Structure formats: C-alpha cells, structure tokens
PDB file of C-alpha atoms in Angstrom:
ATOM      1  CA  UNK O  21      30.479 159.476 278.709  1.00  0.00           C
ATOM      2  CA  UNK O  22      30.001 159.813 274.982  1.00  0.00           C
ATOM      3  CA  UNK O  23      27.221 157.433 274.009  1.00  0.00           C
ATOM      4  CA  UNK O  24      25.839 159.080 270.875  1.00  0.00           C
ATOM      5  CA  UNK O  25      27.283 161.401 268.247  1.00  0.00           C
ATOM      6  CA  UNK O  26      25.616 163.392 265.478  1.00  0.00           C
ATOM      7  CA  UNK O  27      27.467 164.565 262.382  1.00  0.00           C
ATOM      8  CA  UNK O  28      26.463 167.063 259.727  1.00  0.00           C
ATOM      9  CA  UNK O  29      27.031 165.342 256.365  1.00  0.00           C
ATOM     10  CA  UNK O  30      28.334 167.445 253.502  1.00  0.00           C
ATOM     11  CA  UNK O  31      26.716 167.303 250.074  1.00  0.00           C
ATOM     12  CA  UNK O  32      30.179 167.298 248.537  1.00  0.00           C
ATOM     13  CA  UNK O  33      31.036 163.789 249.695  1.00  0.00           C
ATOM     14  CA  UNK O  34      34.589 163.871 248.393  1.00  0.00           C
ATOM     15  CA  UNK O  35      35.402 166.812 250.689  1.00  0.00           C
ATOM     16  CA  UNK O  36      33.541 165.643 253.804  1.00  0.00           C
ATOM     17  CA  UNK O  37      36.190 165.466 256.542  1.00  0.00           C
ATOM     18  CA  UNK O  38      33.660 165.398 259.391  1.00  0.00           C
ATOM     19  CA  UNK O  39      32.026 162.099 258.378  1.00  0.00           C
ATOM     20  CA  UNK O  40      35.031 159.813 258.844  1.00  0.00           C
ATOM     21  CA  UNK O  41      36.236 161.757 261.873  1.00  0.00           C
ATOM     22  CA  UNK O  42      32.835 161.360 263.566  1.00  0.00           C
ATOM     23  CA  UNK O  43      32.860 157.638 262.824  1.00  0.00           C
ATOM     24  CA  UNK O  44      36.293 157.375 264.449  1.00  0.00           C
ATOM     25  CA  UNK O  45      34.827 159.063 267.551  1.00  0.00           C
ATOM     26  CA  UNK O  46      32.038 156.491 267.527  1.00  0.00           C
ATOM     27  CA  UNK O  47      34.576 153.686 267.280  1.00  0.00           C
ATOM     28  CA  UNK O  48      36.668 155.074 270.146  1.00  0.00           C
ATOM     29  CA  UNK O  49      33.709 155.273 272.512  1.00  0.00           C
ATOM     30  CA  UNK O  50      31.534 152.494 271.102  1.00  0.00           C
ATOM     31  CA  UNK O  51      28.919 155.194 270.546  1.00  0.00           C
ATOM     32  CA  UNK O  52      25.798 155.322 268.406  1.00  0.00           C
ATOM     33  CA  UNK O  53      26.230 157.702 265.475  1.00  0.00           C
ATOM     34  CA  UNK O  54      23.687 159.646 263.462  1.00  0.00           C
ATOM     35  CA  UNK O  55      24.381 161.303 260.119  1.00  0.00           C
ATOM     36  CA  UNK O  56      22.115 164.172 259.118  1.00  0.00           C
ATOM     37  CA  UNK O  57      21.851 166.060 255.861  1.00  0.00           C
ATOM     38  CA  UNK O  58      19.336 168.331 254.189  1.00  0.00           C
ATOM     39  CA  UNK O  59      17.253 168.569 251.060  1.00  0.00           C
ATOM     40  CA  UNK O  60      17.159 172.294 250.414  1.00  0.00           C
ATOM     41  CA  UNK O  61      14.001 173.946 249.165  1.00  0.00           C
ATOM     42  CA  UNK O  62      14.897 177.136 247.272  1.00  0.00           C
ATOM     43  CA  UNK O  63      13.292 180.407 248.269  1.00  0.00           C
ATOM     44  CA  UNK O  64      12.575 183.186 245.778  1.00  0.00           C
ATOM     45  CA  UNK O  65      10.972 186.603 246.158  1.00  0.00           C
ATOM     46  CA  UNK O  66       7.300 186.539 245.282  1.00  0.00           C
ATOM     47  CA  UNK O  67       7.785 188.623 242.160  1.00  0.00           C
ATOM     48  CA  UNK O  68      10.282 186.067 240.780  1.00  0.00           C
ATOM     49  CA  UNK O  69       8.120 182.954 241.164  1.00  0.00           C
ATOM     50  CA  UNK O  70       5.712 183.707 238.255  1.00  0.00           C
ATOM     51  CA  UNK O  71       8.713 183.994 235.914  1.00  0.00           C
ATOM     52  CA  UNK O  72      10.047 180.510 236.730  1.00  0.00           C
ATOM     53  CA  UNK O  73       9.366 177.475 234.606  1.00  0.00           C
ATOM     54  CA  UNK O  74       6.637 175.332 236.277  1.00  0.00           C
ATOM     55  CA  UNK O  75       8.961 172.457 237.102  1.00  0.00           C
ATOM     56  CA  UNK O  76      12.129 174.452 237.849  1.00  0.00           C
ATOM     57  CA  UNK O  77      11.726 174.426 241.634  1.00  0.00           C
ATOM     58  CA  UNK O  78      10.937 170.694 241.593  1.00  0.00           C
ATOM     59  CA  UNK O  79      14.096 170.072 239.587  1.00  0.00           C
ATOM     60  CA  UNK O  80      16.188 172.064 242.070  1.00  0.00           C
ATOM     61  CA  UNK O  81      14.727 170.141 244.996  1.00  0.00           C
ATOM     62  CA  UNK O  82      15.345 166.829 243.236  1.00  0.00           C
ATOM     63  CA  UNK O  83      18.971 167.796 242.529  1.00  0.00           C
ATOM     64  CA  UNK O  84      19.479 168.642 246.210  1.00  0.00           C
ATOM     65  CA  UNK O  85      17.888 165.345 247.228  1.00  0.00           C
ATOM     66  CA  UNK O  86      20.176 163.421 244.880  1.00  0.00           C
ATOM     67  CA  UNK O  87      23.388 164.755 246.418  1.00  0.00           C
ATOM     68  CA  UNK O  88      21.958 164.408 249.948  1.00  0.00           C
ATOM     69  CA  UNK O  89      21.174 160.742 249.312  1.00  0.00           C
ATOM     70  CA  UNK O  90      24.705 160.219 247.991  1.00  0.00           C
ATOM     71  CA  UNK O  91      26.049 161.651 251.274  1.00  0.00           C
ATOM     72  CA  UNK O  92      23.813 159.291 253.238  1.00  0.00           C
ATOM     73  CA  UNK O  93      24.950 156.300 251.178  1.00  0.00           C
ATOM     74  CA  UNK O  94      28.589 157.129 251.917  1.00  0.00           C
ATOM     75  CA  UNK O  95      27.841 157.533 255.618  1.00  0.00           C
ATOM     76  CA  UNK O  96      25.859 154.289 255.844  1.00  0.00           C
ATOM     77  CA  UNK O  97      28.630 152.353 254.103  1.00  0.00           C
ATOM     78  CA  UNK O  98      31.301 153.759 256.408  1.00  0.00           C
ATOM     79  CA  UNK O  99      29.205 152.999 259.495  1.00  0.00           C
ATOM     80  CA  UNK O 100      28.671 149.406 258.327  1.00  0.00           C
ATOM     81  CA  UNK O 101      32.405 148.934 257.829  1.00  0.00           C
ATOM     82  CA  UNK O 102      32.964 150.118 261.396  1.00  0.00           C
ATOM     83  CA  UNK O 103      30.125 147.928 262.702  1.00  0.00           C
ATOM     84  CA  UNK O 104      28.678 150.889 264.578  1.00  0.00           C
ATOM     85  CA  UNK O 105      25.125 151.380 265.707  1.00  0.00           C
ATOM     86  CA  UNK O 106      24.051 154.064 263.237  1.00  0.00           C
ATOM     87  CA  UNK O 107      21.131 155.947 261.739  1.00  0.00           C
ATOM     88  CA  UNK O 108      20.692 158.659 259.147  1.00  0.00           C
ATOM     89  CA  UNK O 109      18.237 161.510 258.861  1.00  0.00           C
ATOM     90  CA  UNK O 110      17.249 163.287 255.664  1.00  0.00           C
ATOM     91  CA  UNK O 111      15.544 166.584 256.445  1.00  0.00           C
ATOM     92  CA  UNK O 112      13.806 169.003 254.117  1.00  0.00           C
ATOM     93  CA  UNK O 113      14.192 172.694 254.789  1.00  0.00           C
ATOM     94  CA  UNK O 114      15.046 176.087 253.362  1.00  0.00           C
ATOM     95  CA  UNK O 115      18.622 177.269 253.655  1.00  0.00           C
ATOM     96  CA  UNK O 116      17.875 179.505 256.643  1.00  0.00           C
ATOM     97  CA  UNK O 117      15.934 176.809 258.494  1.00  0.00           C
ATOM     98  CA  UNK O 118      18.715 174.219 258.486  1.00  0.00           C
ATOM     99  CA  UNK O 119      20.780 175.759 261.293  1.00  0.00           C
ATOM    100  CA  UNK O 120      17.933 175.927 263.819  1.00  0.00           C
ATOM    101  CA  UNK O 121      16.682 172.470 262.881  1.00  0.00           C
ATOM    102  CA  UNK O 122      20.144 170.974 263.327  1.00  0.00           C
ATOM    103  CA  UNK O 123      20.749 172.742 266.656  1.00  0.00           C
ATOM    104  CA  UNK O 124      17.563 171.195 268.027  1.00  0.00           C
ATOM    105  CA  UNK O 125      18.723 167.753 266.908  1.00  0.00           C
ATOM    106  CA  UNK O 126      22.146 168.186 268.516  1.00  0.00           C
ATOM    107  CA  UNK O 127      20.444 168.737 271.895  1.00  0.00           C
ATOM    108  CA  UNK O 128      19.586 165.042 271.992  1.00  0.00           C
ATOM    109  CA  UNK O 129      23.157 163.813 271.445  1.00  0.00           C
ATOM    110  CA  UNK O 130      26.299 163.931 273.553  1.00  0.00           C
ATOM    111  CA  UNK O 131      28.416 165.500 270.815  1.00  0.00           C
ATOM    112  CA  UNK O 132      27.991 167.198 267.454  1.00  0.00           C
ATOM    113  CA  UNK O 133      30.624 167.038 264.712  1.00  0.00           C
ATOM    114  CA  UNK O 134      30.925 169.623 261.926  1.00  0.00           C
ATOM    115  CA  UNK O 135      33.396 170.420 259.194  1.00  0.00           C
ATOM    116  CA  UNK O 136      35.041 173.832 259.195  1.00  0.00           C
ATOM    117  CA  UNK O 137      33.885 176.172 256.467  1.00  0.00           C
ATOM    118  CA  UNK O 138      35.878 175.821 253.267  1.00  0.00           C
ATOM    119  CA  UNK O 139      36.048 179.289 251.785  1.00  0.00           C
ATOM    120  CA  UNK O 140      35.664 177.942 248.257  1.00  0.00           C
ATOM    121  CA  UNK O 141      32.829 175.409 248.597  1.00  0.00           C
ATOM    122  CA  UNK O 142      31.409 174.838 252.078  1.00  0.00           C
ATOM    123  CA  UNK O 143      29.854 177.522 254.293  1.00  0.00           C
ATOM    124  CA  UNK O 144      29.134 176.024 257.709  1.00  0.00           C
ATOM    125  CA  UNK O 145      29.652 179.057 259.945  1.00  0.00           C
ATOM    126  CA  UNK O 146      25.953 179.586 260.624  1.00  0.00           C
ATOM    127  CA  UNK O 147      25.342 175.876 261.292  1.00  0.00           C
ATOM    128  CA  UNK O 148      28.272 175.759 263.719  1.00  0.00           C
ATOM    129  CA  UNK O 149      27.445 178.995 265.514  1.00  0.00           C
ATOM    130  CA  UNK O 150      23.759 178.179 265.907  1.00  0.00           C
ATOM    131  CA  UNK O 151      24.475 174.712 267.302  1.00  0.00           C
ATOM    132  CA  UNK O 152      27.174 176.105 269.578  1.00  0.00           C
ATOM    133  CA  UNK O 153      24.856 178.685 271.117  1.00  0.00           C
ATOM    134  CA  UNK O 154      21.491 176.927 270.940  1.00  0.00           C
ATOM    135  CA  UNK O 155      22.078 173.210 271.437  1.00  0.00           C
ATOM    136  CA  UNK O 156      23.565 173.201 274.938  1.00  0.00           C
ATOM    137  CA  UNK O 157      25.919 170.462 273.733  1.00  0.00           C
ATOM    138  CA  UNK O 158      29.622 170.416 272.891  1.00  0.00           C
ATOM    139  CA  UNK O 159      30.829 170.329 269.300  1.00  0.00           C
ATOM    140  CA  UNK O 160      33.954 169.199 267.523  1.00  0.00           C
ATOM    141  CA  UNK O 161      34.784 171.265 264.455  1.00  0.00           C
ATOM    142  CA  UNK O 162      37.056 169.425 262.035  1.00  0.00           C
ATOM    143  CA  UNK O 163      39.418 171.300 259.687  1.00  0.00           C
ATOM    144  CA  UNK O 164      38.482 171.009 256.030  1.00  0.00           C
ATOM    145  CA  UNK O 165      42.011 169.686 255.433  1.00  0.00           C
ATOM    146  CA  UNK O 166      41.747 167.041 258.178  1.00  0.00           C
ATOM    147  CA  UNK O 167      43.074 163.609 257.236  1.00  0.00           C
ATOM    148  CA  UNK O 168      43.600 161.910 260.594  1.00  0.00           C
ATOM    149  CA  UNK O 169      40.939 160.145 262.578  1.00  0.00           C
ATOM    150  CA  UNK O 170      40.381 160.998 266.247  1.00  0.00           C
ATOM    151  CA  UNK O 171      43.727 161.056 268.053  1.00  0.00           C
ATOM    152  CA  UNK O 172      43.953 161.507 271.817  1.00  0.00           C
ATOM    153  CA  UNK O 173      47.687 161.561 272.353  1.00  0.00           C
ATOM    154  CA  UNK O 174      48.215 165.285 273.058  1.00  0.00           C
ATOM    155  CA  UNK O 175      45.329 167.627 273.925  1.00  0.00           C
ATOM    156  CA  UNK O 176      45.610 171.351 274.602  1.00  0.00           C
ATOM    157  CA  UNK O 177      42.932 172.887 276.858  1.00  0.00           C
ATOM    158  CA  UNK O 178      42.707 176.678 276.597  1.00  0.00           C
ATOM    159  CA  UNK O 179      42.158 178.194 280.036  1.00  0.00           C
ATOM    160  CA  UNK O 180      41.310 181.821 280.790  1.00  0.00           C
ATOM    161  CA  UNK O 181      39.326 181.339 283.982  1.00  0.00           C
ATOM    162  CA  UNK O 182      35.986 181.916 282.249  1.00  0.00           C
ATOM    163  CA  UNK O 183      32.752 179.978 282.672  1.00  0.00           C
ATOM    164  CA  UNK O 184      32.799 178.919 279.003  1.00  0.00           C
ATOM    165  CA  UNK O 185      36.327 177.524 279.322  1.00  0.00           C
ATOM    166  CA  UNK O 186      35.292 175.633 282.475  1.00  0.00           C
ATOM    167  CA  UNK O 187      32.269 174.213 280.667  1.00  0.00           C
ATOM    168  CA  UNK O 188      34.359 173.093 277.687  1.00  0.00           C
ATOM    169  CA  UNK O 189      36.947 171.362 279.856  1.00  0.00           C
ATOM    170  CA  UNK O 190      34.250 169.607 281.864  1.00  0.00           C
ATOM    171  CA  UNK O 191      32.429 168.464 278.701  1.00  0.00           C
ATOM    172  CA  UNK O 192      35.729 167.184 277.294  1.00  0.00           C
ATOM    173  CA  UNK O 193      36.527 164.969 280.301  1.00  0.00           C
ATOM    174  CA  UNK O 194      35.744 161.696 278.455  1.00  0.00           C
ATOM    175  CA  UNK O 195      38.403 162.676 275.911  1.00  0.00           C
ATOM    176  CA  UNK O 196      40.884 164.021 278.459  1.00  0.00           C
ATOM    177  CA  UNK O 197      40.759 160.799 280.472  1.00  0.00           C
ATOM    178  CA  UNK O 198      41.995 158.880 277.422  1.00  0.00           C
ATOM    179  CA  UNK O 199      44.697 161.369 276.459  1.00  0.00           C
ATOM    180  CA  UNK O 200      48.379 160.588 276.814  1.00  0.00           C
ATOM    181  CA  UNK O 201      49.169 164.236 277.587  1.00  0.00           C
ATOM    182  CA  UNK O 202      46.955 167.198 278.494  1.00  0.00           C
ATOM    183  CA  UNK O 203      48.291 170.736 278.527  1.00  0.00           C
ATOM    184  CA  UNK O 204      46.335 173.455 280.324  1.00  0.00           C
ATOM    185  CA  UNK O 205      47.342 176.471 278.254  1.00  0.00           C
ATOM    186  CA  UNK O 206      47.198 180.023 279.570  1.00  0.00           C
ATOM    187  CA  UNK O 207      47.987 182.858 277.160  1.00  0.00           C
ATOM    188  CA  UNK O 208      49.202 186.024 278.834  1.00  0.00           C
ATOM    189  CA  UNK O 209      48.849 189.381 277.147  1.00  0.00           C
ATOM    190  CA  UNK O 210      48.103 192.936 278.230  1.00  0.00           C
ATOM    191  CA  UNK O 211      44.502 192.029 279.077  1.00  0.00           C
ATOM    192  CA  UNK O 212      45.208 188.926 281.138  1.00  0.00           C
ATOM    193  CA  UNK O 213      48.659 189.169 282.707  1.00  0.00           C
ATOM    194  CA  UNK O 214      47.482 190.734 285.977  1.00  0.00           C
ATOM    195  CA  UNK O 215      44.193 188.958 286.630  1.00  0.00           C
ATOM    196  CA  UNK O 216      45.303 185.770 288.343  1.00  0.00           C
ATOM    197  CA  UNK O 217      45.010 183.310 285.471  1.00  0.00           C
ATOM    198  CA  UNK O 218      48.185 181.516 286.518  1.00  0.00           C
ATOM    199  CA  UNK O 219      46.956 180.719 290.027  1.00  0.00           C
ATOM    200  CA  UNK O 220      43.544 179.678 288.720  1.00  0.00           C
ATOM    201  CA  UNK O 221      45.309 177.464 286.219  1.00  0.00           C
ATOM    202  CA  UNK O 222      46.996 175.609 289.064  1.00  0.00           C
ATOM    203  CA  UNK O 223      43.658 175.117 290.765  1.00  0.00           C
ATOM    204  CA  UNK O 224      42.039 173.843 287.557  1.00  0.00           C
ATOM    205  CA  UNK O 225      44.976 171.478 287.098  1.00  0.00           C
ATOM    206  CA  UNK O 226      44.379 170.143 290.618  1.00  0.00           C
ATOM    207  CA  UNK O 227      40.701 169.641 289.744  1.00  0.00           C
ATOM    208  CA  UNK O 228      41.577 167.673 286.603  1.00  0.00           C
ATOM    209  CA  UNK O 229      44.153 165.609 288.487  1.00  0.00           C
ATOM    210  CA  UNK O 230      41.416 164.519 290.882  1.00  0.00           C
ATOM    211  CA  UNK O 231      39.659 163.135 287.805  1.00  0.00           C
ATOM    212  CA  UNK O 232      42.837 161.180 286.972  1.00  0.00           C
ATOM    213  CA  UNK O 233      43.704 163.447 284.049  1.00  0.00           C
ATOM    214  CA  UNK O 234      47.438 163.733 283.418  1.00  0.00           C
ATOM    215  CA  UNK O 235      47.751 167.514 283.096  1.00  0.00           C
ATOM    216  CA  UNK O 236      50.497 170.139 282.981  1.00  0.00           C
ATOM    217  CA  UNK O 237      50.031 173.910 283.111  1.00  0.00           C
ATOM    218  CA  UNK O 238      51.732 175.884 280.349  1.00  0.00           C
ATOM    219  CA  UNK O 239      51.873 179.691 280.395  1.00  0.00           C
ATOM    220  CA  UNK O 240      52.923 181.510 277.245  1.00  0.00           C
ATOM    221  CA  UNK O 241      53.171 185.246 276.588  1.00  0.00           C
ATOM    222  CA  UNK O 242      51.527 186.805 273.565  1.00  0.00           C
ATOM    223  CA  UNK O 243      52.462 190.496 273.663  1.00  0.00           C
ATOM    224  CA  UNK O 244      52.668 191.076 269.935  1.00  0.00           C
ATOM    225  CA  UNK O 245      50.281 188.562 268.368  1.00  0.00           C
ATOM    226  CA  UNK O 246      46.659 187.711 268.881  1.00  0.00           C
ATOM    227  CA  UNK O 247      45.546 184.936 271.216  1.00  0.00           C
ATOM    228  CA  UNK O 248      44.362 182.576 268.469  1.00  0.00           C
ATOM    229  CA  UNK O 249      47.728 182.785 266.714  1.00  0.00           C
ATOM    230  CA  UNK O 250      49.539 182.115 269.995  1.00  0.00           C
ATOM    231  CA  UNK O 251      47.377 179.033 270.632  1.00  0.00           C
ATOM    232  CA  UNK O 252      47.869 177.660 267.122  1.00  0.00           C
ATOM    233  CA  UNK O 253      51.615 178.265 267.287  1.00  0.00           C
ATOM    234  CA  UNK O 254      51.827 176.387 270.586  1.00  0.00           C
ATOM    235  CA  UNK O 255      49.677 173.546 269.222  1.00  0.00           C
ATOM    236  CA  UNK O 256      51.999 173.197 266.234  1.00  0.00           C
ATOM    237  CA  UNK O 257      55.110 173.231 268.422  1.00  0.00           C
ATOM    238  CA  UNK O 258      53.870 170.429 270.676  1.00  0.00           C
ATOM    239  CA  UNK O 259      52.178 168.448 267.854  1.00  0.00           C
ATOM    240  CA  UNK O 260      48.824 168.467 269.636  1.00  0.00           C
ATOM    241  CA  UNK O 261      45.943 166.607 267.996  1.00  0.00           C
ATOM    242  CA  UNK O 262      42.983 168.376 269.635  1.00  0.00           C
ATOM    243  CA  UNK O 263      42.180 171.793 271.101  1.00  0.00           C
ATOM    244  CA  UNK O 264      39.572 172.284 273.835  1.00  0.00           C
ATOM    245  CA  UNK O 265      38.163 175.771 274.275  1.00  0.00           C
ATOM    246  CA  UNK O 266      35.053 177.678 275.219  1.00  0.00           C
ATOM    247  CA  UNK O 267      32.941 179.316 272.541  1.00  0.00           C
ATOM    248  CA  UNK O 268      32.554 183.021 273.153  1.00  0.00           C
ATOM    249  CA  UNK O 269      29.910 185.309 271.757  1.00  0.00           C
ATOM    250  CA  UNK O 270      26.363 186.516 272.123  1.00  0.00           C
ATOM    251  CA  UNK O 271      23.212 186.313 270.064  1.00  0.00           C
ATOM    252  CA  UNK O 272      21.388 189.133 268.349  1.00  0.00           C
ATOM    253  CA  UNK O 273      18.148 188.699 266.465  1.00  0.00           C
ATOM    254  CA  UNK O 274      18.861 186.127 263.712  1.00  0.00           C
ATOM    255  CA  UNK O 275      22.586 186.902 263.882  1.00  0.00           C
ATOM    256  CA  UNK O 276      25.387 185.355 265.894  1.00  0.00           C
ATOM    257  CA  UNK O 277      28.411 187.415 266.815  1.00  0.00           C
ATOM    258  CA  UNK O 278      31.391 185.309 267.836  1.00  0.00           C
ATOM    259  CA  UNK O 279      34.117 186.576 270.106  1.00  0.00           C
ATOM    260  CA  UNK O 280      37.414 187.309 268.406  1.00  0.00           C
ATOM    261  CA  UNK O 281      39.327 184.245 269.603  1.00  0.00           C
ATOM    262  CA  UNK O 282      36.530 181.837 268.655  1.00  0.00           C
ATOM    263  CA  UNK O 283      36.047 183.437 265.255  1.00  0.00           C
ATOM    264  CA  UNK O 284      39.759 183.398 264.499  1.00  0.00           C
ATOM    265  CA  UNK O 285      40.112 179.783 265.596  1.00  0.00           C
ATOM    266  CA  UNK O 286      37.259 178.668 263.357  1.00  0.00           C
ATOM    267  CA  UNK O 287      38.910 180.462 260.469  1.00  0.00           C
ATOM    268  CA  UNK O 288      42.519 179.350 260.996  1.00  0.00           C
ATOM    269  CA  UNK O 289      42.289 176.026 262.869  1.00  0.00           C
ATOM    270  CA  UNK O 290      44.834 173.358 261.978  1.00  0.00           C
ATOM    271  CA  UNK O 291      43.584 170.543 264.244  1.00  0.00           C
ATOM    272  CA  UNK O 292      40.076 169.644 265.445  1.00  0.00           C
ATOM    273  CA  UNK O 293      38.610 172.010 268.036  1.00  0.00           C
ATOM    274  CA  UNK O 294      36.292 170.804 270.821  1.00  0.00           C
ATOM    275  CA  UNK O 295      34.012 173.685 271.821  1.00  0.00           C
ATOM    276  CA  UNK O 296      31.282 174.340 274.405  1.00  0.00           C
ATOM    277  CA  UNK O 297      29.247 177.389 275.300  1.00  0.00           C
TER     278      UNK O 297
END
C-alpha cells in the first residue's frame, strides 16, 4: 500500500509538475504527503572567498531561502485544498549534498516523486539517480511537460526478465491493482529474441493475475530502433498514462552511470515513469 509520499519541490514554482502530480497520488491513496526543498549554500574555492563582499554569501543564501519558501507556500496551499495530511521540510545544504540528503529521506516513504530534468532550467538527474540507487524505494519521475494528474487507466510494464524489472512491477502493485488495463511489454531485438523473454512474460502475467491484476502480454520487435524508442512508440500508440520499469545502472565513486534504456527514458519520457532498483 502507498501510505506516504515525498515530493521534491522545485524552486521555479510555475514549472513544478511534480508537486500537483504527487498531491494527486496522495488523493488517490489517501496518503500522507511531504514536500521537501532546499536552501542552497554556495561553495567557492578558498582563494575566491577573500575577494567576495562580506555579505554576498548571506545574500545568496537568503535569495535561495526566499524561492524555497515560495515553493513550500504553494505546496501547503495545494495540500490544504486537497485536505491531505501533509508536512513540508526546508533543508539547508550545498548543491552536492542535496542528492544524498534527499535519498536518505526517501527511504522513510513508500514513494518518491520527482520532475524530469528540463534542459533549460531544471537539472534533477543527480537527485533522481541518487534516490533511485540509494533509497531502496520506488520513484515516479514526471515529465516536465506533464499536465495530467495521476491516471491509472492504461499502464505499461516493461518486462525483460531481470531482477530490477521484477522489483519495479512488485513495487507498482498498488497502482496496477487500480488500473483499467495493464500491458506487460516485451521488446525483442538482437540481444533478447533468443533468451526466453516471451515464456517468462507468460509466467509473470500468471503471477500478476493471481494478484487480480488485469494483464495482457504484448511482444514487439525493435530490430532497427533502440529499446527506449520502441517503448515510447508503443506507449503513444496505446495512449498509456504510466510506464513501469526497472532502473538499470551501477555506482562509481560520487558518480552514477545509468544503463542506456533508463538514461534514454529519463531524457525522452512522454508520460510518468515508475522506477525501482
């Protein structure tokens, strides 16, 4: 069950698509919701600090706090309108510290909600990747062009037989149980066509059916295009409102390397993506 949700609030409140989407998740599941945002403390090389005006850093911190408080005010107002149990958290950190701090917070919630990076204004890749790999919790990443609230009419679950895909589908069960239609999508290409994905898809479909999920297996070839493009094309064709997939990748020291499909989906997504690792 989804009993509590945490959402990363954007400083640019007019462009925050995750806030209202997260509140709609809270409404759907009668869940507690927490909005979190950061006051950023600037970092400068030691040789630069003596050249700064004495109050310059304080002014920068105060400017960050001002926009963070505006984001909290918007969140609080939206939560009150929805009559949800809600809280907000204002955290102070450097830019690099925010991702680890947020990942630790997400561990204590059933679901984290983030907005996709907007190439012109918002850079959330590190926040998303760190929470995906370090929180142990599922995330929903919302497109920066998202307008709809949570819709559970048609959900596409990406299945490749992997442990991360199994984890994502299991974590998404509260959503799948409410869906009108669930497609278990298998993309066949040169790497996957001979490794038994189709038979394992049937077995996973049987597993979901035992959970009372209305599921159909769909197998599509992708000989000439990448897997992410094949998934997004299928999602568009069937007018799906949510994608469920595993998050692939591995961690290096202070750097997260996403697998190709995950990276491409985060870049090109057209509907919200539910992810687990």
